[in-house]
PDB file of C-alpha atoms in Angstrom:
ATOM      1  CA  UNK S  15     143.156  77.525 114.038  1.00 59.00           C
ATOM      2  CA  UNK S  16     140.379  77.247 116.620  1.00 87.00           C
ATOM      3  CA  UNK S  17     136.770  77.875 115.667  1.00 89.00           C
ATOM      4  CA  UNK S  18     136.624  81.328 117.325  1.00 89.00           C
ATOM      5  CA  UNK S  19     139.643  82.536 115.325  1.00 89.00           C
ATOM      6  CA  UNK S  20     138.219  81.028 112.152  1.00 88.00           C
ATOM      7  CA  UNK S  21     134.860  82.737 112.633  1.00 89.00           C
ATOM      8  CA  UNK S  22     136.467  86.064 113.580  1.00 89.00           C
ATOM      9  CA  UNK S  23     138.005  86.221 110.122  1.00 89.00           C
ATOM     10  CA  UNK S  24     134.554  85.797 108.516  1.00 91.00           C
ATOM     11  CA  UNK S  25     132.277  88.040 110.615  1.00 92.00           C
ATOM     12  CA  UNK S  26     132.486  91.217 112.675  1.00 93.00           C
ATOM     13  CA  UNK S  27     131.158  89.579 115.848  1.00 93.00           C
ATOM     14  CA  UNK S  28     131.193  85.913 116.809  1.00 96.00           C
ATOM     15  CA  UNK S  29     130.254  83.824 119.801  1.00 96.00           C
ATOM     16  CA  UNK S  30     130.955  80.144 120.532  1.00 96.00           C
ATOM     17  CA  UNK S  31     129.015  78.250 123.211  1.00 96.00           C
ATOM     18  CA  UNK S  32     130.047  74.706 124.043  1.00 95.00           C
ATOM     19  CA  UNK S  33     127.904  72.452 126.228  1.00 96.00           C
ATOM     20  CA  UNK S  34     128.607  69.050 127.680  1.00 96.00           C
ATOM     21  CA  UNK S  35     126.274  67.312 130.082  1.00 96.00           C
ATOM     22  CA  UNK S  36     125.109  64.179 131.749  1.00 96.00           C
ATOM     23  CA  UNK S  37     121.677  63.626 133.254  1.00 96.00           C
ATOM     24  CA  UNK S  38     120.417  60.797 135.406  1.00 96.00           C
ATOM     25  CA  UNK S  39     116.685  60.337 135.878  1.00 96.00           C
ATOM     26  CA  UNK S  40     114.245  57.955 137.509  1.00 97.00           C
ATOM     27  CA  UNK S  41     110.528  57.811 136.843  1.00 97.00           C
ATOM     28  CA  UNK S  42     107.618  56.421 138.816  1.00 98.00           C
ATOM     29  CA  UNK S  43     104.181  55.744 137.373  1.00 97.00           C
ATOM     30  CA  UNK S  44     101.126  54.883 139.475  1.00 95.00           C
ATOM     31  CA  UNK S  45     103.283  54.692 142.634  1.00 96.00           C
ATOM     32  CA  UNK S  46     105.767  52.223 141.109  1.00 97.00           C
ATOM     33  CA  UNK S  47     109.254  52.598 139.717  1.00 97.00           C
ATOM     34  CA  UNK S  48     109.004  52.530 135.931  1.00 97.00           C
ATOM     35  CA  UNK S  49     112.312  53.734 134.473  1.00 96.00           C
ATOM     36  CA  UNK S  50     115.818  54.950 135.046  1.00 95.00           C
ATOM     37  CA  UNK S  51     118.275  56.280 132.522  1.00 96.00           C
ATOM     38  CA  UNK S  52     121.528  58.123 132.033  1.00 95.00           C
ATOM     39  CA  UNK S  53     122.032  60.419 129.038  1.00 96.00           C
ATOM     40  CA  UNK S  54     125.105  62.257 127.847  1.00 95.00           C
ATOM     41  CA  UNK S  55     124.978  65.273 125.566  1.00 95.00           C
ATOM     42  CA  UNK S  56     127.565  67.381 123.844  1.00 96.00           C
ATOM     43  CA  UNK S  57     127.112  70.257 121.448  1.00 96.00           C
ATOM     44  CA  UNK S  58     128.239  73.585 120.113  1.00 96.00           C
ATOM     45  CA  UNK S  59     126.258  76.700 119.215  1.00 96.00           C
ATOM     46  CA  UNK S  60     127.511  79.632 117.174  1.00 96.00           C
ATOM     47  CA  UNK S  61     126.245  83.178 116.711  1.00 96.00           C
ATOM     48  CA  UNK S  62     127.672  85.730 114.353  1.00 95.00           C
ATOM     49  CA  UNK S  63     126.930  89.234 113.214  1.00 94.00           C
ATOM     50  CA  UNK S  64     128.063  89.742 109.655  1.00 94.00           C
ATOM     51  CA  UNK S  65     127.298  92.957 107.793  1.00 93.00           C
ATOM     52  CA  UNK S  66     124.777  93.871 110.525  1.00 93.00           C
ATOM     53  CA  UNK S  67     122.836  90.580 110.242  1.00 94.00           C
ATOM     54  CA  UNK S  68     122.551  87.952 112.956  1.00 95.00           C
ATOM     55  CA  UNK S  69     123.163  84.284 112.225  1.00 95.00           C
ATOM     56  CA  UNK S  70     122.888  81.177 114.362  1.00 97.00           C
ATOM     57  CA  UNK S  71     123.832  77.514 113.962  1.00 96.00           C
ATOM     58  CA  UNK S  72     124.171  74.606 116.374  1.00 96.00           C
ATOM     59  CA  UNK S  73     125.085  70.955 116.232  1.00 94.00           C
ATOM     60  CA  UNK S  74     125.793  67.916 118.344  1.00 94.00           C
ATOM     61  CA  UNK S  75     128.074  66.545 115.600  1.00 91.00           C
ATOM     62  CA  UNK S  76     131.423  67.993 116.655  1.00 84.00           C
ATOM     63  CA  UNK S  77     133.160  66.426 113.664  1.00 86.00           C
ATOM     64  CA  UNK S  78     131.164  68.541 111.170  1.00 90.00           C
ATOM     65  CA  UNK S  79     132.693  71.939 111.959  1.00 89.00           C
ATOM     66  CA  UNK S  80     132.959  72.978 108.293  1.00 90.00           C
ATOM     67  CA  UNK S  81     129.231  72.358 107.736  1.00 94.00           C
ATOM     68  CA  UNK S  82     128.381  74.159 110.974  1.00 93.00           C
ATOM     69  CA  UNK S  83     130.388  77.239 109.930  1.00 93.00           C
ATOM     70  CA  UNK S  84     128.759  77.175 106.466  1.00 94.00           C
ATOM     71  CA  UNK S  85     125.300  77.002 108.078  1.00 95.00           C
ATOM     72  CA  UNK S  86     126.173  79.920 110.356  1.00 95.00           C
ATOM     73  CA  UNK S  87     127.331  82.107 107.480  1.00 94.00           C
ATOM     74  CA  UNK S  88     124.224  81.264 105.422  1.00 95.00           C
ATOM     75  CA  UNK S  89     122.042  82.072 108.420  1.00 95.00           C
ATOM     76  CA  UNK S  90     123.809  85.421 108.872  1.00 94.00           C
ATOM     77  CA  UNK S  91     123.396  86.256 105.177  1.00 93.00           C
ATOM     78  CA  UNK S  92     119.616  86.003 105.600  1.00 93.00           C
ATOM     79  CA  UNK S  93     119.313  86.889 109.288  1.00 91.00           C
ATOM     80  CA  UNK S  94     117.582  89.814 110.892  1.00 91.00           C
ATOM     81  CA  UNK S  95     119.342  93.136 110.854  1.00 91.00           C
ATOM     82  CA  UNK S  96     120.361  93.804 114.412  1.00 90.00           C
ATOM     83  CA  UNK S  97     122.411  96.454 116.192  1.00 88.00           C
ATOM     84  CA  UNK S  98     124.059  94.614 119.063  1.00 88.00           C
ATOM     85  CA  UNK S  99     127.550  94.207 120.449  1.00 90.00           C
ATOM     86  CA  UNK S 100     128.606  91.013 122.149  1.00 91.00           C
ATOM     87  CA  UNK S 101     129.931  91.811 125.648  1.00 91.00           C
ATOM     88  CA  UNK S 102     133.577  91.973 126.620  1.00 92.00           C
ATOM     89  CA  UNK S 103     135.127  90.391 129.718  1.00 91.00           C
ATOM     90  CA  UNK S 104     133.256  90.951 132.977  1.00 88.00           C
ATOM     91  CA  UNK S 105     133.654  89.851 136.581  1.00 84.00           C
ATOM     92  CA  UNK S 106     131.626  86.724 137.375  1.00 79.00           C
ATOM     93  CA  UNK S 107     128.323  87.118 139.209  1.00 80.00           C
ATOM     94  CA  UNK S 108     129.436  84.936 142.128  1.00 83.00           C
ATOM     95  CA  UNK S 109     126.345  82.719 142.088  1.00 87.00           C
ATOM     96  CA  UNK S 110     126.897  79.109 143.169  1.00 89.00           C
ATOM     97  CA  UNK S 111     125.310  76.796 140.618  1.00 92.00           C
ATOM     98  CA  UNK S 112     127.282  73.605 141.282  1.00 94.00           C
ATOM     99  CA  UNK S 113     126.786  71.220 144.194  1.00 95.00           C
ATOM    100  CA  UNK S 114     129.092  68.185 144.261  1.00 93.00           C
ATOM    101  CA  UNK S 115     126.583  66.191 146.339  1.00 93.00           C
ATOM    102  CA  UNK S 116     123.817  66.616 143.756  1.00 93.00           C
ATOM    103  CA  UNK S 117     126.178  65.956 140.864  1.00 90.00           C
ATOM    104  CA  UNK S 118     126.978  62.499 142.231  1.00 91.00           C
ATOM    105  CA  UNK S 119     123.561  61.253 143.385  1.00 93.00           C
ATOM    106  CA  UNK S 120     123.377  57.636 142.170  1.00 94.00           C
ATOM    107  CA  UNK S 121     120.260  56.005 140.738  1.00 95.00           C
ATOM    108  CA  UNK S 122     119.558  54.011 143.945  1.00 96.00           C
ATOM    109  CA  UNK S 123     119.476  57.240 145.983  1.00 96.00           C
ATOM    110  CA  UNK S 124     117.173  58.918 143.445  1.00 97.00           C
ATOM    111  CA  UNK S 125     114.858  55.880 143.662  1.00 97.00           C
ATOM    112  CA  UNK S 126     114.923  56.126 147.458  1.00 97.00           C
ATOM    113  CA  UNK S 127     114.027  59.842 147.358  1.00 97.00           C
ATOM    114  CA  UNK S 128     111.204  59.119 144.904  1.00 97.00           C
ATOM    115  CA  UNK S 129     109.770  56.430 147.168  1.00 97.00           C
ATOM    116  CA  UNK S 130     110.009  58.769 150.184  1.00 97.00           C
ATOM    117  CA  UNK S 131     108.033  61.472 148.330  1.00 96.00           C
ATOM    118  CA  UNK S 132     105.376  58.960 147.245  1.00 97.00           C
ATOM    119  CA  UNK S 133     105.095  57.584 150.812  1.00 97.00           C
ATOM    120  CA  UNK S 134     104.538  61.095 152.197  1.00 96.00           C
ATOM    121  CA  UNK S 135     101.777  61.744 149.661  1.00 95.00           C
ATOM    122  CA  UNK S 136     100.117  58.363 150.329  1.00 96.00           C
ATOM    123  CA  UNK S 137     100.066  59.076 154.077  1.00 96.00           C
ATOM    124  CA  UNK S 138      97.846  62.082 153.332  1.00 94.00           C
ATOM    125  CA  UNK S 139      95.863  60.554 150.452  1.00 92.00           C
ATOM    126  CA  UNK S 140      96.094  56.722 150.477  1.00 93.00           C
ATOM    127  CA  UNK S 141      94.069  56.287 147.268  1.00 91.00           C
ATOM    128  CA  UNK S 142      96.220  58.634 145.220  1.00 94.00           C
ATOM    129  CA  UNK S 143      98.056  57.572 142.080  1.00 95.00           C
ATOM    130  CA  UNK S 144     101.428  59.307 141.972  1.00 96.00           C
ATOM    131  CA  UNK S 145     103.589  59.869 138.891  1.00 97.00           C
ATOM    132  CA  UNK S 146     106.992  61.269 139.708  1.00 96.00           C
ATOM    133  CA  UNK S 147     110.169  62.143 137.803  1.00 97.00           C
ATOM    134  CA  UNK S 148     113.503  62.969 139.485  1.00 97.00           C
ATOM    135  CA  UNK S 149     116.444  64.211 137.467  1.00 97.00           C
ATOM    136  CA  UNK S 150     119.918  65.340 138.398  1.00 97.00           C
ATOM    137  CA  UNK S 151     122.639  66.475 136.073  1.00 95.00           C
ATOM    138  CA  UNK S 152     126.087  67.847 135.536  1.00 96.00           C
ATOM    139  CA  UNK S 153     126.521  70.484 132.853  1.00 96.00           C
ATOM    140  CA  UNK S 154     129.721  72.114 131.694  1.00 96.00           C
ATOM    141  CA  UNK S 155     129.305  75.275 129.665  1.00 95.00           C
ATOM    142  CA  UNK S 156     131.735  77.659 128.056  1.00 95.00           C
ATOM    143  CA  UNK S 157     131.148  80.889 126.175  1.00 95.00           C
ATOM    144  CA  UNK S 158     133.803  82.730 124.195  1.00 95.00           C
ATOM    145  CA  UNK S 159     133.523  85.655 121.829  1.00 94.00           C
ATOM    146  CA  UNK S 160     135.682  87.949 119.729  1.00 94.00           C
ATOM    147  CA  UNK S 161     135.323  90.751 122.310  1.00 94.00           C
ATOM    148  CA  UNK S 162     137.368  88.796 124.853  1.00 93.00           C
ATOM    149  CA  UNK S 163     134.670  87.106 126.894  1.00 93.00           C
ATOM    150  CA  UNK S 164     135.864  83.688 128.014  1.00 93.00           C
ATOM    151  CA  UNK S 165     133.597  82.097 130.608  1.00 92.00           C
ATOM    152  CA  UNK S 166     133.431  78.466 131.693  1.00 92.00           C
ATOM    153  CA  UNK S 167     131.437  76.961 134.539  1.00 93.00           C
ATOM    154  CA  UNK S 168     129.737  73.825 135.802  1.00 95.00           C
ATOM    155  CA  UNK S 169     126.252  73.532 137.177  1.00 95.00           C
ATOM    156  CA  UNK S 170     124.335  70.706 138.785  1.00 96.00           C
ATOM    157  CA  UNK S 171     120.610  71.024 138.112  1.00 96.00           C
ATOM    158  CA  UNK S 172     118.138  68.934 140.105  1.00 96.00           C
ATOM    159  CA  UNK S 173     114.444  68.714 139.322  1.00 96.00           C
ATOM    160  CA  UNK S 174     111.399  66.945 140.679  1.00 96.00           C
ATOM    161  CA  UNK S 175     108.069  66.579 138.887  1.00 97.00           C
ATOM    162  CA  UNK S 176     105.118  65.217 140.844  1.00 96.00           C
ATOM    163  CA  UNK S 177     101.623  64.484 139.542  1.00 96.00           C
ATOM    164  CA  UNK S 178      98.949  63.248 141.941  1.00 95.00           C
ATOM    165  CA  UNK S 179      95.664  61.848 140.646  1.00 94.00           C
ATOM    166  CA  UNK S 180      92.630  60.908 142.679  1.00 90.00           C
ATOM    167  CA  UNK S 181      89.460  59.360 141.297  1.00 85.00           C
ATOM    168  CA  UNK S 182      86.211  59.140 143.270  1.00 84.00           C
ATOM    169  CA  UNK S 183      83.249  58.009 141.208  1.00 83.00           C
ATOM    170  CA  UNK S 184      82.977  60.352 138.242  1.00 84.00           C
ATOM    171  CA  UNK S 185      85.241  62.979 139.821  1.00 84.00           C
ATOM    172  CA  UNK S 186      88.892  63.189 138.828  1.00 84.00           C
ATOM    173  CA  UNK S 187      91.358  65.500 140.550  1.00 83.00           C
ATOM    174  CA  UNK S 188      94.850  65.941 139.145  1.00 87.00           C
ATOM    175  CA  UNK S 189      97.502  68.102 140.817  1.00 86.00           C
ATOM    176  CA  UNK S 190     101.077  68.589 139.663  1.00 82.00           C
ATOM    177  CA  UNK S 191     104.156  70.526 140.627  1.00 85.00           C
ATOM    178  CA  UNK S 192     107.628  70.991 139.200  1.00 85.00           C
ATOM    179  CA  UNK S 193     110.518  72.031 141.454  1.00 82.00           C
TER     180      UNK S 193
END
């Protein structure tokens, strides 16, 4: 019996969200490369409405399903009373959230992009100290519920954080941006 079927026998409404991801990041501090790392994540989140009360539980330990279900049911027993209905099947929104190019950017290319951004900033402000973080990822998400919703998609987030500091005498100017 899968977890959605199991939960459907214990609550009036249930929802299962599964997430799997990988992120690759590089960091620069004071204009120099400081770090690079790759992280993988995997997890499951559950919501249930039982006797009009909402419960929630989540875990990254996919081998502890019994404990996760117990936690969900305990949460629902003490959860807020709520009058909601989880949605049934719907047509997808048609928004593109996955880019194969971004999903495969290797660390050397991220380092190169980081250096290019720092060089552009230093051309304008040669005395600046630049901290920069680049991150790209691949995320696979699925959402299923007892009402028939069954959605799965991939996305490829990309983010850039830049902090520029300039010190002149007793004056300190710090600017930052996240994109």
